[in-house]
Amino acid sequence: MRLTALILAALAIAAPAAAQDAPTDVSPVTVMPAGDPPKLAGSYPAEGAEVVAGLLALKLTFDQPMDPKGWRIAQATPDMAPHDGAQPAAAPLDCLGVPRLLKDEKSFVVLCRTLPGRRYVVALNAPISQQGGADPVSPDGTPTAFANLGGRSAQPAILAFGTRPRGDDPVRTLKAAMSNAGLSEIDSPVVDTPQMR
């Protein structure tokens, strides 16, 4: 009887340990502190610059490493970028595809087309209610924005620049557009995707 009680007691103690699940392997995760929101630190063209019309490699550089999936570029509305009438009204900037994050992890580049003698004003991370046109969306359908690796959205910014009037030869090649923006061959705004061929 004592032996049976001893065996039952040993089984009762061992049973909960055996019933527990085996540990699950977890992949490493990097958690970034929130910190200050990213700010636009530089751009090509620079704020207020006048560039040759044609192909344009629009380069946006932030002050901290950024998430490659988030971006929001929109046409600035008149209330976001008022002008005094001395300059022409802002023209829509025609860009191709999605901005690409460069190897420095702080700069995005996107290929755009500009026309001579125009003024362009773009809003970066403008509140959705103020944007003109459709909002960019992520694959799950939620709006996205320029954000750092910790998920903190960049401060909204306005970038205004112009193009020279007719007379200068327009920028016609990707290589020339990249050279104007100070980009190397590995910084191309156009990425070849063989799986899409």
Short mmCIF file of C-alpha atoms in Angstrom, two decimals:
data_model
loop_
_atom_site.label_atom_id
_atom_site.label_comp_id
_atom_site.label_asym_id
_atom_site.label_seq_id
_atom_site.Cartn_x
_atom_site.Cartn_y
_atom_site.Cartn_z
CA MET A 1 0.00 0.00 0.00
CA ARG A 2 2.81 2.37 0.88
CA LEU A 3 4.54 1.48 -2.37
CA THR A 4 1.39 2.24 -4.38
CA ALA A 5 0.97 5.59 -2.61
CA LEU A 6 4.61 6.43 -3.25
CA ILE A 7 4.29 5.61 -6.97
CA LEU A 8 1.08 7.66 -7.28
CA ALA A 9 2.74 10.62 -5.53
CA ALA A 10 5.76 10.43 -7.85
CA LEU A 11 3.50 10.31 -10.91
CA ALA A 12 1.45 13.27 -9.64
CA ILE A 13 4.59 15.37 -9.28
CA ALA A 14 5.99 14.33 -12.67
CA ALA A 15 2.69 14.77 -14.59
CA PRO A 16 2.57 18.61 -14.64
CA ALA A 17 6.19 18.81 -15.80
CA ALA A 18 5.50 16.42 -18.67
CA ALA A 19 2.27 18.23 -19.63
CA GLN A 20 4.06 21.55 -20.25
CA ASP A 21 4.84 22.45 -23.87
CA ALA A 22 8.39 22.32 -25.06
CA PRO A 23 10.03 25.75 -25.34
CA THR A 24 9.43 27.58 -28.62
CA ASP A 25 12.36 29.00 -30.57
CA VAL A 26 12.04 32.77 -31.09
CA SER A 27 13.91 34.73 -33.73
CA PRO A 28 15.84 37.79 -32.55
CA VAL A 29 13.96 41.07 -32.70
CA THR A 30 15.49 44.53 -32.68
CA VAL A 31 13.50 47.04 -30.65
CA MET A 32 14.33 50.65 -31.43
CA PRO A 33 13.61 53.41 -28.89
CA ALA A 34 11.01 55.92 -30.05
CA GLY A 35 13.28 58.96 -29.68
CA ASP A 36 12.72 62.17 -31.61
CA PRO A 37 10.74 61.99 -34.85
CA PRO A 38 12.87 61.93 -38.01
CA LYS A 39 13.34 65.24 -39.84
CA LEU A 40 14.09 65.97 -43.47
CA ALA A 41 17.81 66.83 -43.36
CA GLY A 42 18.41 67.45 -47.06
CA SER A 43 17.04 66.96 -50.53
CA TYR A 44 17.77 67.14 -54.21
CA PRO A 45 16.59 69.48 -55.48
CA ALA A 46 17.20 71.64 -52.42
CA GLU A 47 14.41 73.81 -51.05
CA GLY A 48 13.92 76.77 -53.41
CA ALA A 49 16.37 75.47 -56.04
CA GLU A 50 15.84 75.83 -59.77
CA VAL A 51 16.89 72.79 -61.83
CA VAL A 52 16.91 71.77 -65.48
CA ALA A 53 13.61 70.20 -66.55
CA GLY A 54 13.26 66.59 -67.69
CA LEU A 55 14.02 63.47 -65.68
CA LEU A 56 14.61 64.16 -62.01
CA ALA A 57 15.96 61.82 -59.33
CA LEU A 58 14.14 63.24 -56.31
CA LYS A 59 16.32 62.47 -53.28
CA LEU A 60 15.05 62.91 -49.71
CA THR A 61 17.53 62.48 -46.83
CA PHE A 62 16.40 62.14 -43.22
CA ASP A 63 18.43 62.57 -40.03
CA GLN A 64 18.11 58.94 -38.86
CA PRO A 65 17.78 55.40 -40.27
CA MET A 66 14.38 54.89 -41.89
CA ASP A 67 11.90 52.06 -42.51
CA PRO A 68 12.08 51.11 -46.22
CA LYS A 69 8.34 50.39 -46.44
CA GLY A 70 6.93 53.71 -45.21
CA TRP A 71 6.50 56.80 -47.36
CA ARG A 72 4.00 59.54 -48.08
CA ILE A 73 4.59 62.08 -50.87
CA ALA A 74 1.68 64.18 -52.07
CA GLN A 75 0.97 67.32 -54.03
CA ALA A 76 0.91 70.21 -51.55
CA THR A 77 -2.43 71.97 -51.38
CA PRO A 78 -2.58 75.80 -51.64
CA ASP A 79 -3.20 76.16 -47.89
CA MET A 80 -0.08 74.08 -47.15
CA ALA A 81 2.20 76.10 -49.45
CA PRO A 82 0.74 79.53 -50.15
CA HIS A 83 2.43 81.70 -52.76
CA ASP A 84 2.34 85.45 -53.29
CA GLY A 85 1.36 85.37 -56.96
CA ALA A 86 4.87 86.32 -58.11
CA GLN A 87 5.53 82.63 -58.74
CA PRO A 88 3.38 80.33 -60.84
CA ALA A 89 0.96 78.01 -59.06
CA ALA A 90 2.43 74.63 -58.18
CA ALA A 91 2.32 71.95 -60.88
CA PRO A 92 1.76 68.28 -59.99
CA LEU A 93 5.00 66.29 -59.77
CA ASP A 94 4.77 63.13 -61.90
CA CYS A 95 6.79 60.34 -60.21
CA LEU A 96 7.33 56.72 -61.17
CA GLY A 97 6.54 54.06 -58.57
CA VAL A 98 7.59 53.92 -54.95
CA PRO A 99 10.55 55.73 -53.36
CA ARG A 100 13.53 53.42 -52.79
CA LEU A 101 15.57 53.51 -49.57
CA LEU A 102 19.30 53.73 -50.35
CA LYS A 103 22.15 51.84 -48.63
CA ASP A 104 22.78 54.69 -46.17
CA GLU A 105 19.31 53.82 -44.74
CA LYS A 106 18.51 57.55 -44.45
CA SER A 107 17.91 58.57 -48.09
CA PHE A 108 15.00 57.76 -50.38
CA VAL A 109 15.08 58.30 -54.15
CA VAL A 110 12.28 58.24 -56.72
CA LEU A 111 12.34 59.01 -60.44
CA CYS A 112 10.12 61.92 -61.53
CA ARG A 113 9.40 63.93 -64.68
CA THR A 114 9.40 67.74 -64.67
CA LEU A 115 8.47 70.33 -67.27
CA PRO A 116 10.27 73.64 -68.04
CA GLY A 117 9.33 76.82 -66.20
CA ARG A 118 7.24 75.12 -63.52
CA ARG A 119 7.08 75.36 -59.75
CA TYR A 120 6.70 72.10 -57.81
CA VAL A 121 5.61 71.86 -54.18
CA VAL A 122 5.38 68.45 -52.54
CA ALA A 123 4.20 67.53 -49.05
CA LEU A 124 6.05 64.82 -47.14
CA ASN A 125 4.03 63.05 -44.43
CA ALA A 126 1.23 65.60 -44.67
CA PRO A 127 -1.84 64.68 -42.63
CA ILE A 128 -4.05 62.53 -44.83
CA SER A 129 -6.94 64.99 -44.61
CA GLN A 130 -4.75 67.67 -46.25
CA GLN A 131 -3.38 65.59 -49.11
CA GLY A 132 -4.57 66.05 -52.64
CA GLY A 133 -5.29 62.86 -54.56
CA ALA A 134 -5.12 59.29 -53.38
CA ASP A 135 -3.13 58.28 -50.33
CA PRO A 136 -0.38 55.69 -50.69
CA VAL A 137 -1.33 52.49 -48.90
CA SER A 138 0.52 49.47 -47.59
CA PRO A 139 -0.36 45.94 -48.74
CA ASP A 140 -2.80 45.58 -45.83
CA GLY A 141 -4.63 48.75 -46.92
CA THR A 142 -3.45 51.14 -44.20
CA PRO A 143 -1.89 54.51 -45.08
CA THR A 144 1.87 54.66 -44.66
CA ALA A 145 4.32 57.46 -43.96
CA PHE A 146 8.06 58.06 -43.81
CA ALA A 147 9.08 56.58 -40.42
CA ASN A 148 12.22 55.55 -38.58
CA LEU A 149 13.08 51.94 -37.72
CA GLY A 150 11.21 52.31 -34.42
CA GLY A 151 8.01 53.19 -36.29
CA ARG A 152 8.05 56.89 -35.36
CA SER A 153 6.64 59.00 -38.24
CA ALA A 154 8.83 61.73 -39.67
CA GLN A 155 7.81 65.34 -39.14
CA PRO A 156 5.70 66.70 -42.02
CA ALA A 157 7.70 68.84 -44.43
CA ILE A 158 7.11 70.89 -47.57
CA LEU A 159 9.65 70.86 -50.41
CA ALA A 160 9.34 73.55 -53.08
CA PHE A 161 11.57 73.87 -56.13
CA GLY A 162 11.32 75.03 -59.72
CA THR A 163 12.57 74.24 -63.19
CA ARG A 164 14.34 76.61 -65.54
CA PRO A 165 12.39 77.99 -68.50
CA ARG A 166 12.82 76.47 -71.95
CA GLY A 167 16.25 76.93 -73.47
CA ASP A 168 18.34 74.43 -71.53
CA ASP A 169 18.47 70.90 -72.93
CA PRO A 170 16.21 68.76 -70.74
CA VAL A 171 17.60 65.88 -68.71
CA ARG A 172 16.76 62.85 -70.87
CA THR A 173 18.65 59.93 -69.35
CA LEU A 174 18.50 58.15 -66.01
CA LYS A 175 22.30 58.41 -65.77
CA ALA A 176 22.17 62.23 -66.11
CA ALA A 177 19.33 62.52 -63.57
CA MET A 178 21.28 60.39 -61.09
CA SER A 179 24.47 62.39 -61.66
CA ASN A 180 22.61 65.67 -61.00
CA ALA A 181 21.39 64.26 -57.67
CA GLY A 182 24.88 63.04 -56.72
CA LEU A 183 23.87 59.37 -56.93
CA SER A 184 26.05 56.44 -57.99
CA GLU A 185 24.97 53.46 -60.11
CA ILE A 186 24.00 51.44 -57.03
CA ASP A 187 21.63 54.24 -55.94
CA SER A 188 19.32 53.90 -58.94
CA PRO A 189 15.70 54.90 -58.30
CA VAL A 190 14.67 52.10 -60.67
CA VAL A 191 15.19 48.55 -59.43
CA ASP A 192 15.26 45.69 -61.92
CA THR A 193 12.87 42.97 -60.77
CA PRO A 194 13.57 39.79 -62.78
CA GLN A 195 10.60 37.96 -61.22
CA MET A 196 8.29 40.56 -62.83
CA ARG A 197 9.53 39.97 -66.39
#
